[in-house]
Backbone as XML, in Angstrom:
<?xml version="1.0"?>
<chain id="A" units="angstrom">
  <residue number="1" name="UNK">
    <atom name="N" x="-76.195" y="21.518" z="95.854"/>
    <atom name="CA" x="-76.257" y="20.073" z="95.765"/>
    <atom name="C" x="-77.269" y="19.608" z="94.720"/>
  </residue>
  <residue number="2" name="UNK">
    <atom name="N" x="-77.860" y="20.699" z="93.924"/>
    <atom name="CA" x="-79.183" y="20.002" z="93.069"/>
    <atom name="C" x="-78.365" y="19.639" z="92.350"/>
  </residue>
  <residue number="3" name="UNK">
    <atom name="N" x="-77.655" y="20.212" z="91.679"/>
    <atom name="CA" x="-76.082" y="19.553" z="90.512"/>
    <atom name="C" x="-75.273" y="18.301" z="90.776"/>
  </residue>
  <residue number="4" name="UNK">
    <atom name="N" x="-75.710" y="17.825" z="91.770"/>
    <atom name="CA" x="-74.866" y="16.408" z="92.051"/>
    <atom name="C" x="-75.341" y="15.623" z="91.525"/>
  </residue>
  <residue number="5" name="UNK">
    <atom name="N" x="-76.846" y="15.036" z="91.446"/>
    <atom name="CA" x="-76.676" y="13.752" z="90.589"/>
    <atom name="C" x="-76.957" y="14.226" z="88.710"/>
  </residue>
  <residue number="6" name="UNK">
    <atom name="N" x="-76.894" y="15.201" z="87.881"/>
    <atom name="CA" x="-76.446" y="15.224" z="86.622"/>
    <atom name="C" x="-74.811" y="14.613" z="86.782"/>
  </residue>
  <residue number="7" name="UNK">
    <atom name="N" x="-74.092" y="15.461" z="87.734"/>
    <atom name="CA" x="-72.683" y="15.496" z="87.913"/>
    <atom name="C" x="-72.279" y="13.899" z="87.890"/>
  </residue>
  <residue number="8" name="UNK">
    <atom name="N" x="-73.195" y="13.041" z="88.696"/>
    <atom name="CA" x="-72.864" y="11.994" z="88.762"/>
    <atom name="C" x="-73.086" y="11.012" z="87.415"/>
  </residue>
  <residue number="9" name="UNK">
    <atom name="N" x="-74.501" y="11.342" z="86.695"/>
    <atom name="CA" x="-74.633" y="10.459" z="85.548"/>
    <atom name="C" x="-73.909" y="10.551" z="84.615"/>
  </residue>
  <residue number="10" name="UNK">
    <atom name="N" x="-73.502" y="12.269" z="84.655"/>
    <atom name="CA" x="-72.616" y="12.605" z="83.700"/>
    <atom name="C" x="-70.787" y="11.691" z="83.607"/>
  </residue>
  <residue number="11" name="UNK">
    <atom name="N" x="-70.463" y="12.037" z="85.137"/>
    <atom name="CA" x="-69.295" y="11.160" z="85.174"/>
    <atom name="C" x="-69.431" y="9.474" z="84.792"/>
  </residue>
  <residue number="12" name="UNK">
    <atom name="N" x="-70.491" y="9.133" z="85.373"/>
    <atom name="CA" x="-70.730" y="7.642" z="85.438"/>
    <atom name="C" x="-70.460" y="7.266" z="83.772"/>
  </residue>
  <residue number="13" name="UNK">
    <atom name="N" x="-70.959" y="7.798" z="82.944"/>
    <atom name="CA" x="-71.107" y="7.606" z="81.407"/>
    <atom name="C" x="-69.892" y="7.757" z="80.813"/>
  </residue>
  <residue number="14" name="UNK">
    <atom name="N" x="-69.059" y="9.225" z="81.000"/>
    <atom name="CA" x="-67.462" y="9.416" z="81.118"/>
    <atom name="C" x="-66.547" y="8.135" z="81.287"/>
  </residue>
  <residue number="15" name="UNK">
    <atom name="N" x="-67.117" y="8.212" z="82.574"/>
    <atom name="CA" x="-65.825" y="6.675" z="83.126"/>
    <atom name="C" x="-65.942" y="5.629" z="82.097"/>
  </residue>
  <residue number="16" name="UNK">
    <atom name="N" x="-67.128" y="5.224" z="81.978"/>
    <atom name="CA" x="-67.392" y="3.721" z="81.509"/>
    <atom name="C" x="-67.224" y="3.870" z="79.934"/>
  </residue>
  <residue number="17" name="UNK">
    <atom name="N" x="-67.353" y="5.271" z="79.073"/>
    <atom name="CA" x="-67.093" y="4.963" z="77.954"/>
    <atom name="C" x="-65.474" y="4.852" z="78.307"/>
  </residue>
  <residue number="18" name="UNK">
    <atom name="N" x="-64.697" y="5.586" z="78.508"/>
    <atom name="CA" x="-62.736" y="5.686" z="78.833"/>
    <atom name="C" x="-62.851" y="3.997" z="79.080"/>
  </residue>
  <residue number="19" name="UNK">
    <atom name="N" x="-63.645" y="3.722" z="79.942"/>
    <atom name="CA" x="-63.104" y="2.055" z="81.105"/>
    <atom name="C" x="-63.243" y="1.162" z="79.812"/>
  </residue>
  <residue number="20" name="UNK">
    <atom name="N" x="-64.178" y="1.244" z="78.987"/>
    <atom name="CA" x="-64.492" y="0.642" z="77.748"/>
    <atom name="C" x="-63.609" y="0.724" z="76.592"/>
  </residue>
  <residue number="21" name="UNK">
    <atom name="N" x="-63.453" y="1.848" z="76.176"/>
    <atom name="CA" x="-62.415" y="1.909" z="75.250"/>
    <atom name="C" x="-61.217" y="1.681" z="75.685"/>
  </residue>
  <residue number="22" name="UNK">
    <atom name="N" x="-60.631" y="1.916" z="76.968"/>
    <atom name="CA" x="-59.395" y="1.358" z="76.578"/>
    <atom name="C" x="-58.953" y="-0.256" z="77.038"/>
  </residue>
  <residue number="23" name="UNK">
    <atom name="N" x="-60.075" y="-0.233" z="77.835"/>
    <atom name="CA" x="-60.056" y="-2.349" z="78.307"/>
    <atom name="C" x="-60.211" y="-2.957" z="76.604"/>
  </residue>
  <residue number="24" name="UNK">
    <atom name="N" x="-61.312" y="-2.597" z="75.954"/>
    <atom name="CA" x="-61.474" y="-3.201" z="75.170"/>
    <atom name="C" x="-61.301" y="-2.728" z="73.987"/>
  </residue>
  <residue number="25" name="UNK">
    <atom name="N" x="-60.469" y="-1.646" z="73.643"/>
    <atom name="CA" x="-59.684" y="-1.214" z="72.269"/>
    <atom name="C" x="-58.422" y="-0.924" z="72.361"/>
  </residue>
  <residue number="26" name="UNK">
    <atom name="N" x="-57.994" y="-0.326" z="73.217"/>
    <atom name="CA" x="-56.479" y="0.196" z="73.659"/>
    <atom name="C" x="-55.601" y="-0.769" z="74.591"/>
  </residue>
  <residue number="27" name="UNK">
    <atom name="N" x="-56.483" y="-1.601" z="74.824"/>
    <atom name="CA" x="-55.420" y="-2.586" z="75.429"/>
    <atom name="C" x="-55.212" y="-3.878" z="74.108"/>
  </residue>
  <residue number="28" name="UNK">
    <atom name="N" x="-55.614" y="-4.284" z="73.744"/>
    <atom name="CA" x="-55.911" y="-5.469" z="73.524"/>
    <atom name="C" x="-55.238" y="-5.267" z="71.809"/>
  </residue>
  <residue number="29" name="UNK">
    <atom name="N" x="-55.080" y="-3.987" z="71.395"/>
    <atom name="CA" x="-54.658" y="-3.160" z="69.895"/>
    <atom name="C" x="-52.896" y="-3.131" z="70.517"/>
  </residue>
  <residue number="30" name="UNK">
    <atom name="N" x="-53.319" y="-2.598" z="71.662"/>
    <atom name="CA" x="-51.286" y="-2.569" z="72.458"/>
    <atom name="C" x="-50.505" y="-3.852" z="72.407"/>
  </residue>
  <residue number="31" name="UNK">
    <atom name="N" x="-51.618" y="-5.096" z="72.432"/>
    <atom name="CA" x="-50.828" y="-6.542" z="72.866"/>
    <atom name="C" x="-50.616" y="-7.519" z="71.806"/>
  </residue>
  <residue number="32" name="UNK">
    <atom name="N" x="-51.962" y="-7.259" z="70.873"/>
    <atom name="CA" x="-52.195" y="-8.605" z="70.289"/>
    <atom name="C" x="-51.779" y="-8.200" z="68.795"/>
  </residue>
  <residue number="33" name="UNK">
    <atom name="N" x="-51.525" y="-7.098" z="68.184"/>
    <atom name="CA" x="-51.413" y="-7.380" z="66.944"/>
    <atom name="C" x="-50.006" y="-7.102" z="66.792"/>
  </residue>
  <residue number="34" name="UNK">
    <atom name="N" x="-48.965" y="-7.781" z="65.889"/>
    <atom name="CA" x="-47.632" y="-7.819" z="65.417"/>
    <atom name="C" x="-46.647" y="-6.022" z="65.834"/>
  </residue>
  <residue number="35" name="UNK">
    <atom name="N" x="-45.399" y="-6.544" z="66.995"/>
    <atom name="CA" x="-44.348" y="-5.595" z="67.346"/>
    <atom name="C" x="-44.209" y="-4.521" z="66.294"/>
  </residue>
  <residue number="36" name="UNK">
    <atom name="N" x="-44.532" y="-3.251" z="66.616"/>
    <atom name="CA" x="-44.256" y="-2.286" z="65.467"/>
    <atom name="C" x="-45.322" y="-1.939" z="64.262"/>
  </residue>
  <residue number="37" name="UNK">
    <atom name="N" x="-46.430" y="-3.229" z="64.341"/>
    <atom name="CA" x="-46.975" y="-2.596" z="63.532"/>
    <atom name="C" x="-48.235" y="-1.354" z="63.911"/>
  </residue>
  <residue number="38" name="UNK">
    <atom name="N" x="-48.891" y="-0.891" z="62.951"/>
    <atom name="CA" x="-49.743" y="0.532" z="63.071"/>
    <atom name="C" x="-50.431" y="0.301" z="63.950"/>
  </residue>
  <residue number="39" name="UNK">
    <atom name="N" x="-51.467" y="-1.040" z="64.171"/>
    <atom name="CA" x="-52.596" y="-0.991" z="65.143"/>
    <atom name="C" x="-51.558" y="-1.082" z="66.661"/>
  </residue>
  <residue number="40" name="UNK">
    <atom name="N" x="-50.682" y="-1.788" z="66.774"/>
    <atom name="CA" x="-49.564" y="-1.780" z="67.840"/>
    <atom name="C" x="-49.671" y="-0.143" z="68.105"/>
  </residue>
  <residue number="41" name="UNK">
    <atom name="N" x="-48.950" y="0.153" z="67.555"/>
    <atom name="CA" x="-48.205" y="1.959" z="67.526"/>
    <atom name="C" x="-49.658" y="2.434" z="68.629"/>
  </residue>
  <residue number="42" name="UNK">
    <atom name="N" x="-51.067" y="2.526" z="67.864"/>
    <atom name="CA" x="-52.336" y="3.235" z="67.845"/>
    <atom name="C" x="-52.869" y="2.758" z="69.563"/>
  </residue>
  <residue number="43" name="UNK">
    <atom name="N" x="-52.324" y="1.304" z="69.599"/>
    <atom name="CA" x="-52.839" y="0.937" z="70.879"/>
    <atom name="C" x="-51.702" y="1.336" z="71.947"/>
  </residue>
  <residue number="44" name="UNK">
    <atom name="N" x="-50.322" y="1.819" z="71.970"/>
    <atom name="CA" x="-49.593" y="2.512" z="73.089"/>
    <atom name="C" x="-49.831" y="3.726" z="72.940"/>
  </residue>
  <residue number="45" name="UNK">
    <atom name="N" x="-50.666" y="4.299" z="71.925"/>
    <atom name="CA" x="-50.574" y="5.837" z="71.927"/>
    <atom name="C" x="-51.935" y="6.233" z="72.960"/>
  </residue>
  <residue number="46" name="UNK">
    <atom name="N" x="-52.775" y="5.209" z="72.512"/>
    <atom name="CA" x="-54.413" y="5.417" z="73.396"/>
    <atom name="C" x="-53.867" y="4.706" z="74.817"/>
  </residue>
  <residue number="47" name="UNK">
    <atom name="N" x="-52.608" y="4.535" z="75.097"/>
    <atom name="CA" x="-52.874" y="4.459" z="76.337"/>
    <atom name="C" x="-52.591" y="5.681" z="77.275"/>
  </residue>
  <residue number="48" name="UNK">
    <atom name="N" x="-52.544" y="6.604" z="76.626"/>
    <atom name="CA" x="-53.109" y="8.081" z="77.708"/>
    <atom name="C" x="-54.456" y="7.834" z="77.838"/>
  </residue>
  <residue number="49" name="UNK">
    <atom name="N" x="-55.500" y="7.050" z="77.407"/>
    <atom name="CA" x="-56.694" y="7.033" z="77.955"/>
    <atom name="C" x="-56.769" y="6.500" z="79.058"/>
  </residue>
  <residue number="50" name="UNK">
    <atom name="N" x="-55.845" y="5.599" z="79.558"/>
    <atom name="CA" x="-56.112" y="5.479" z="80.945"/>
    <atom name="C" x="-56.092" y="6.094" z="82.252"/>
  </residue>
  <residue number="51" name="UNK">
    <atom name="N" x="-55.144" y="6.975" z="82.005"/>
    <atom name="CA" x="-54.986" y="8.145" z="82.757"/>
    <atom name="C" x="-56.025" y="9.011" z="82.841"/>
  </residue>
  <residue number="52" name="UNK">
    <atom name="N" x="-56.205" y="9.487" z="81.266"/>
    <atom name="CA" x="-57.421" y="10.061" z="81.666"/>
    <atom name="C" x="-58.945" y="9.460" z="82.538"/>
  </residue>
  <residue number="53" name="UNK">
    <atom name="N" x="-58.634" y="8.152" z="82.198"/>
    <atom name="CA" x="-59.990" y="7.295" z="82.659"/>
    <atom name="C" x="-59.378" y="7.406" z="84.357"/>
  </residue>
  <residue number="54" name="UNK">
    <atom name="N" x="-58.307" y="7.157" z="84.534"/>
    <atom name="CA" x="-57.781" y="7.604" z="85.967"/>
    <atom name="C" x="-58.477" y="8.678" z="86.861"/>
  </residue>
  <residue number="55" name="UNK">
    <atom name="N" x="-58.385" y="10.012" z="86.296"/>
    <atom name="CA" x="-58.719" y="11.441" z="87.169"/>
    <atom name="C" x="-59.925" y="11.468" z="86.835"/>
  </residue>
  <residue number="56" name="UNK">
    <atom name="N" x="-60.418" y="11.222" z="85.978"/>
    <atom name="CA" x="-62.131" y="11.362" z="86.251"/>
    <atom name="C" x="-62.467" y="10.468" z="86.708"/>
  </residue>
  <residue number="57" name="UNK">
    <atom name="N" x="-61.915" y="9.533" z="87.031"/>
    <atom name="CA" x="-62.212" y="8.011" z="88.182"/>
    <atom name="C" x="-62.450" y="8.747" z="89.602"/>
  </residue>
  <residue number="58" name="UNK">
    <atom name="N" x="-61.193" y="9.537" z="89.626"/>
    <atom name="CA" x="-60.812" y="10.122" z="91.208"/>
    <atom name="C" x="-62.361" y="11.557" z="91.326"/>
  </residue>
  <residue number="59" name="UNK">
    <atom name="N" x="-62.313" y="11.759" z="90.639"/>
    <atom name="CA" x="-63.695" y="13.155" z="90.378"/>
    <atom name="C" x="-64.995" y="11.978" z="90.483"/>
  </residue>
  <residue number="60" name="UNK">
    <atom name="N" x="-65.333" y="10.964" z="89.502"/>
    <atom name="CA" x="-66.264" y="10.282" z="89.943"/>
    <atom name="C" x="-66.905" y="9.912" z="91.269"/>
  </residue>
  <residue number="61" name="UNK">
    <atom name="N" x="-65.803" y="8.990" z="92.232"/>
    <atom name="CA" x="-65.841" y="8.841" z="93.597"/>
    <atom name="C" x="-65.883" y="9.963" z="94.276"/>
  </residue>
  <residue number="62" name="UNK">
    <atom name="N" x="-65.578" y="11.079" z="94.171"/>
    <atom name="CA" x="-65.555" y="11.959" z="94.888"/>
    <atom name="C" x="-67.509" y="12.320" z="94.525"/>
  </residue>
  <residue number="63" name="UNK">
    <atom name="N" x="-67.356" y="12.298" z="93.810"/>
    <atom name="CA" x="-69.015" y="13.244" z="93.482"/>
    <atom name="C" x="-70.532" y="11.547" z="93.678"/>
  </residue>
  <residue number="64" name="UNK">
    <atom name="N" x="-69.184" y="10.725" z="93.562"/>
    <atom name="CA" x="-70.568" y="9.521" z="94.164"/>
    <atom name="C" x="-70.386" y="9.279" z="96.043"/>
  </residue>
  <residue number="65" name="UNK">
    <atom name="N" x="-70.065" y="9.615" z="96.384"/>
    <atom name="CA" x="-69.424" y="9.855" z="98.186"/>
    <atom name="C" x="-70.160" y="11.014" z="98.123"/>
  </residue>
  <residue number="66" name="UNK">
    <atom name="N" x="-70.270" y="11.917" z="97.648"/>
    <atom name="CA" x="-71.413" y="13.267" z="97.952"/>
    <atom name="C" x="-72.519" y="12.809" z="98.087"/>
  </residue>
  <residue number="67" name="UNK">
    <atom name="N" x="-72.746" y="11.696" z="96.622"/>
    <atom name="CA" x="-74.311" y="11.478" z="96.432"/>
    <atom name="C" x="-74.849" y="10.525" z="97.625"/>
  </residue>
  <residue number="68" name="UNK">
    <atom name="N" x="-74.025" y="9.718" z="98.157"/>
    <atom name="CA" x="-73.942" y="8.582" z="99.273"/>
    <atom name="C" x="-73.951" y="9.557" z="100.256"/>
  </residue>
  <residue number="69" name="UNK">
    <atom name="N" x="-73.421" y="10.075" z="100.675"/>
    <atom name="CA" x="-73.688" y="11.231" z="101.991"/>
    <atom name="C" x="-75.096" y="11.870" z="101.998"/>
  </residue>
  <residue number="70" name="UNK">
    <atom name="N" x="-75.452" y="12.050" z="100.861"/>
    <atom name="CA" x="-77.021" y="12.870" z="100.683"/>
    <atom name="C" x="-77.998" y="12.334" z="101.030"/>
  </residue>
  <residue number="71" name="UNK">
    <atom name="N" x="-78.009" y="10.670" z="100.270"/>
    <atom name="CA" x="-78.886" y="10.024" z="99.740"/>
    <atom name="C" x="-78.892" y="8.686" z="101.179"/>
  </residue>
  <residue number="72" name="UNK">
    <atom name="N" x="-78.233" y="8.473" z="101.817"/>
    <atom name="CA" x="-78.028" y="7.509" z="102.660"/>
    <atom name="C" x="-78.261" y="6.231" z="102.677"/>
  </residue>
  <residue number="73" name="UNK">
    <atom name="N" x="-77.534" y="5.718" z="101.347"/>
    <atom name="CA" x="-77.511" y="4.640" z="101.111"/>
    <atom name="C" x="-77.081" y="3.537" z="101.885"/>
  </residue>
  <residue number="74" name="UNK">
    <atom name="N" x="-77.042" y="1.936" z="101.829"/>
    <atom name="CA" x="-76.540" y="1.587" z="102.752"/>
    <atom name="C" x="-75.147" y="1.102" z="102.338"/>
  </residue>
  <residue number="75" name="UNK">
    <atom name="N" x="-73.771" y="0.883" z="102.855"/>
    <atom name="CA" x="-72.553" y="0.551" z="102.420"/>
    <atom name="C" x="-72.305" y="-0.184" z="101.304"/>
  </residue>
  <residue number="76" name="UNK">
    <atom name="N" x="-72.945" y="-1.307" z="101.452"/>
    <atom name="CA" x="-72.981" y="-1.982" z="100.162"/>
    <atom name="C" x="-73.193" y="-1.951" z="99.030"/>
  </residue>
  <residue number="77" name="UNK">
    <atom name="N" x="-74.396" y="-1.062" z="99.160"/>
    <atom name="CA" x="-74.460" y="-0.361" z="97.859"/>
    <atom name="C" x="-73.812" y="0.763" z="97.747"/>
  </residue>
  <residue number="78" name="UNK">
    <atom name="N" x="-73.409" y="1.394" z="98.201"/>
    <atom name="CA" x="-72.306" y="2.631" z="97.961"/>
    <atom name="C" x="-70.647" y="2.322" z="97.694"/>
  </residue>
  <residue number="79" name="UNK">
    <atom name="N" x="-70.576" y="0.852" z="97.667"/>
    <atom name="CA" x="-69.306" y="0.110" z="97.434"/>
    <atom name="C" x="-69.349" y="-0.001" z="96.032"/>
  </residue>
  <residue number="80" name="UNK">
    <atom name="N" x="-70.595" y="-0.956" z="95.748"/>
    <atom name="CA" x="-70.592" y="-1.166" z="94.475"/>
    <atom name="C" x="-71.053" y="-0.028" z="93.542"/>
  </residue>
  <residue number="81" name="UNK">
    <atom name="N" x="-71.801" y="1.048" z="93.912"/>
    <atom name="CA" x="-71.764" y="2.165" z="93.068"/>
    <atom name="C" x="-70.177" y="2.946" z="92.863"/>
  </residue>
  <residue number="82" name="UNK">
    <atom name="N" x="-69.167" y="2.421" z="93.725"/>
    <atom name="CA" x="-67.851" y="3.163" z="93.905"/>
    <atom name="C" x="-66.991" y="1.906" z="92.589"/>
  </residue>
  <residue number="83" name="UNK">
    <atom name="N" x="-67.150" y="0.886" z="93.180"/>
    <atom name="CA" x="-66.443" y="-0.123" z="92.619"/>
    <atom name="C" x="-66.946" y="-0.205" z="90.811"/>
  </residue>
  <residue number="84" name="UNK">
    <atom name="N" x="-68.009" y="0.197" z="90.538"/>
    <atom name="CA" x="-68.397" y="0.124" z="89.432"/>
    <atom name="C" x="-67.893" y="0.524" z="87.985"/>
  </residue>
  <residue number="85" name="UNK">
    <atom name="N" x="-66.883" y="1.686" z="88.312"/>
    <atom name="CA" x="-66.074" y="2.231" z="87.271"/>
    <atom name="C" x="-64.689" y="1.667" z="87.571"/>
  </residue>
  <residue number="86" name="UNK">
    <atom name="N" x="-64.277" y="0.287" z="88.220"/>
    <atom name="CA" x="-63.463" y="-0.479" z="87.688"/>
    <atom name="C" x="-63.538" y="-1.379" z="86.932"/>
  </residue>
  <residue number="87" name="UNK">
    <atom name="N" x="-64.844" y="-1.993" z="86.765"/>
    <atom name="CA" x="-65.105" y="-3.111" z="86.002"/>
    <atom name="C" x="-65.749" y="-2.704" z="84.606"/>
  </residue>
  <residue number="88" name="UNK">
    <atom name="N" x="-64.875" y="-2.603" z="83.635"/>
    <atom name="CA" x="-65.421" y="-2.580" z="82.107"/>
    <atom name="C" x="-67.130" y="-2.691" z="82.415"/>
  </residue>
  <residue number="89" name="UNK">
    <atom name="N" x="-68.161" y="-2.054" z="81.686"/>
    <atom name="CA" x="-69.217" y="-1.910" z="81.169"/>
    <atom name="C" x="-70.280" y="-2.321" z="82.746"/>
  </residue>
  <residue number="90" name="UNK">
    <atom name="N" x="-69.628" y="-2.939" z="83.490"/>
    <atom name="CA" x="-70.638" y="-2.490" z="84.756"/>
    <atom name="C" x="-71.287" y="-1.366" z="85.209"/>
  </residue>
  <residue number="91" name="UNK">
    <atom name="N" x="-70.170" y="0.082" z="84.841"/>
    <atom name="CA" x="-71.220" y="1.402" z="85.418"/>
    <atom name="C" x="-72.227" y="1.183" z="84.559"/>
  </residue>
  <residue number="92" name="UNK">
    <atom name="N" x="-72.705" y="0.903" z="83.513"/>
    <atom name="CA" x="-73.769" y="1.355" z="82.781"/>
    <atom name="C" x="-74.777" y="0.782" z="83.459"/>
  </residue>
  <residue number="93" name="UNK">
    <atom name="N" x="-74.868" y="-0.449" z="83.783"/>
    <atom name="CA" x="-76.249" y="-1.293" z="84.236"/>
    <atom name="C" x="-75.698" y="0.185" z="85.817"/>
  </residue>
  <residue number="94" name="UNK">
    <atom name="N" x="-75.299" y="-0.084" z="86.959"/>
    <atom name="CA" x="-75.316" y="0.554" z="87.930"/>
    <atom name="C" x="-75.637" y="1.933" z="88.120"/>
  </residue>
  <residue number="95" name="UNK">
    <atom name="N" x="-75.575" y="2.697" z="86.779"/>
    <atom name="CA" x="-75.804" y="4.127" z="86.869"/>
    <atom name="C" x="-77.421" y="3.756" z="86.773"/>
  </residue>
  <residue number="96" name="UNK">
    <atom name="N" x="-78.150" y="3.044" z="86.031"/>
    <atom name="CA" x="-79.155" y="2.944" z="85.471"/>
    <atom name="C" x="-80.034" y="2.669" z="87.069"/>
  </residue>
  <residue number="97" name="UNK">
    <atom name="N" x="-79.631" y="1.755" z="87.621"/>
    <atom name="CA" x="-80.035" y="1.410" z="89.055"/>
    <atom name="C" x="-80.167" y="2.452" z="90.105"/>
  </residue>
  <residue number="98" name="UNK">
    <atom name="N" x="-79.112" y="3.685" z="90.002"/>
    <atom name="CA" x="-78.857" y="4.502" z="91.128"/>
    <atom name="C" x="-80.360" y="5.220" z="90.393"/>
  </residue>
  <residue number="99" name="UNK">
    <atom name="N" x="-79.888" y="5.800" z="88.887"/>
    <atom name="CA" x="-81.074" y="6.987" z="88.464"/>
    <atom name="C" x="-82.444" y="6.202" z="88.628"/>
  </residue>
  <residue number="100" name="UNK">
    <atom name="N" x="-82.182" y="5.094" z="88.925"/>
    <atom name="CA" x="-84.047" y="5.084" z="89.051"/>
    <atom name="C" x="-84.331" y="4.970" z="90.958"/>
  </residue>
  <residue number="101" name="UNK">
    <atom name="N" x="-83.407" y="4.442" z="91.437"/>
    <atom name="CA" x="-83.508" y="4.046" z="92.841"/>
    <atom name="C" x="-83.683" y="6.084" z="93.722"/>
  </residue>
  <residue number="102" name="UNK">
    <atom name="N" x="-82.818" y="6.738" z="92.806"/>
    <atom name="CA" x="-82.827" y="8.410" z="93.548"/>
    <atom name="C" x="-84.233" y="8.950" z="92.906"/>
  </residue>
  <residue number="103" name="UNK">
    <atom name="N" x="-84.543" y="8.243" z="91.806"/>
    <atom name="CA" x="-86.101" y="8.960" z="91.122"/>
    <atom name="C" x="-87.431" y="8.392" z="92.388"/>
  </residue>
  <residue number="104" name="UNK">
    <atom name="N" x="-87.228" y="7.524" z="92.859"/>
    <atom name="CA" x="-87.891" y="7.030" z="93.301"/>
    <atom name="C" x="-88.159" y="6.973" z="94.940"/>
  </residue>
  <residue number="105" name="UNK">
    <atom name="N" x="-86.672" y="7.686" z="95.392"/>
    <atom name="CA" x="-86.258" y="7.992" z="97.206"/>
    <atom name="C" x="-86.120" y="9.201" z="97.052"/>
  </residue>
  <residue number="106" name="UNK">
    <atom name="N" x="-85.643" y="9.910" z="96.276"/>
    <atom name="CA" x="-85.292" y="11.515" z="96.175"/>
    <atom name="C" x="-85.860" y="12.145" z="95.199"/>
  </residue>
  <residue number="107" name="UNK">
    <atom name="N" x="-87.116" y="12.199" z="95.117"/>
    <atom name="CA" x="-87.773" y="13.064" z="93.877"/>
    <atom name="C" x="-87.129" y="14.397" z="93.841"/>
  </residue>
  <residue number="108" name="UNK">
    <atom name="N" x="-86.868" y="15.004" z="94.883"/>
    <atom name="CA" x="-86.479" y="16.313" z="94.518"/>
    <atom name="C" x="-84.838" y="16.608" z="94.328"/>
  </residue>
  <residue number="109" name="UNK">
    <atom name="N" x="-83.991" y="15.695" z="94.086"/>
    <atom name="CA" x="-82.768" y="15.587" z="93.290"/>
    <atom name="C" x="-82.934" y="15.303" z="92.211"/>
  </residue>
  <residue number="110" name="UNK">
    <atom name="N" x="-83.572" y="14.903" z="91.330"/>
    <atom name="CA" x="-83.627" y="14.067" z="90.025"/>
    <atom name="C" x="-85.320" y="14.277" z="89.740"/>
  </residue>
  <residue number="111" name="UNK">
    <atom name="N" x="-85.075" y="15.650" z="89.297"/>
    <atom name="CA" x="-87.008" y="15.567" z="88.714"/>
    <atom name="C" x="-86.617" y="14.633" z="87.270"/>
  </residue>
  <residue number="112" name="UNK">
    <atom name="N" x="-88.279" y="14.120" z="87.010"/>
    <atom name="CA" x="-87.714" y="13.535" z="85.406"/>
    <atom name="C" x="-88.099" y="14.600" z="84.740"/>
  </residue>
  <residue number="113" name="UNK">
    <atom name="N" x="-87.226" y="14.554" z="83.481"/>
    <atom name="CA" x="-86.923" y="15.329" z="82.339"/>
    <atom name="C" x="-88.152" y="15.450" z="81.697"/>
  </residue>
  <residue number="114" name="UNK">
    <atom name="N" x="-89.308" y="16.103" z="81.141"/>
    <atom name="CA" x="-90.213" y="16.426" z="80.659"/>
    <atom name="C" x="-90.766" y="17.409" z="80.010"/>
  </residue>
</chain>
């Protein structure tokens, strides 16, 4: 279990760059620029990023439900640490919250880096 919260910052950063790029490059390249043309084409092709942003979604929750089982957070916050890699650019502020809130309740999960 010492590998769970890298596992987690690591995913958290994963998700939210995928949740990012394709909310806000791969979608919006798919809709808005002219039927057929290149940036069109470029934005249905990046939409395998969602998928991928999909299964490491499903690996995320799974490895933040570990960290919530460990760490005994209270629901609410283990909602919104879950809910966080649906909303474009929210994991980032929330990962930032968990790594200091476990530095600070769980020293011995998260030594700092030195």
């Amino acid at each position: 279990m010492s590998k769970l919260f890298p596992a987690y910052r690591f995913l958290a950063i994963l998700v939210g760059v995928l949740l990012a790029f394709c909310s806000l490059v791969a979608l919006p390249l798919r809709y808005l620029p002219a039927q057929g043309s290149s940036l069109q084409r470029f934005g249905e092709a990046a939409s395998i990023m969602w998928v991928a942003h999909g299964w490491v979604f499903i690996v995320y929750v799974v490895v933040s439900f570990l960290l919530w089982r460990q760490t005994r957070w209270s629901l609410p916050f283990a909602l919104l640490v879950l809910a966080a890699g649906l909303i474009p650019l929210v994991i980032f502020w929330v990962e930032r919250v968990v790594t200091r809130r476990i530095r600070a309740e769980h020293p011995e999960l998260a030594p700092v880096p030195g």
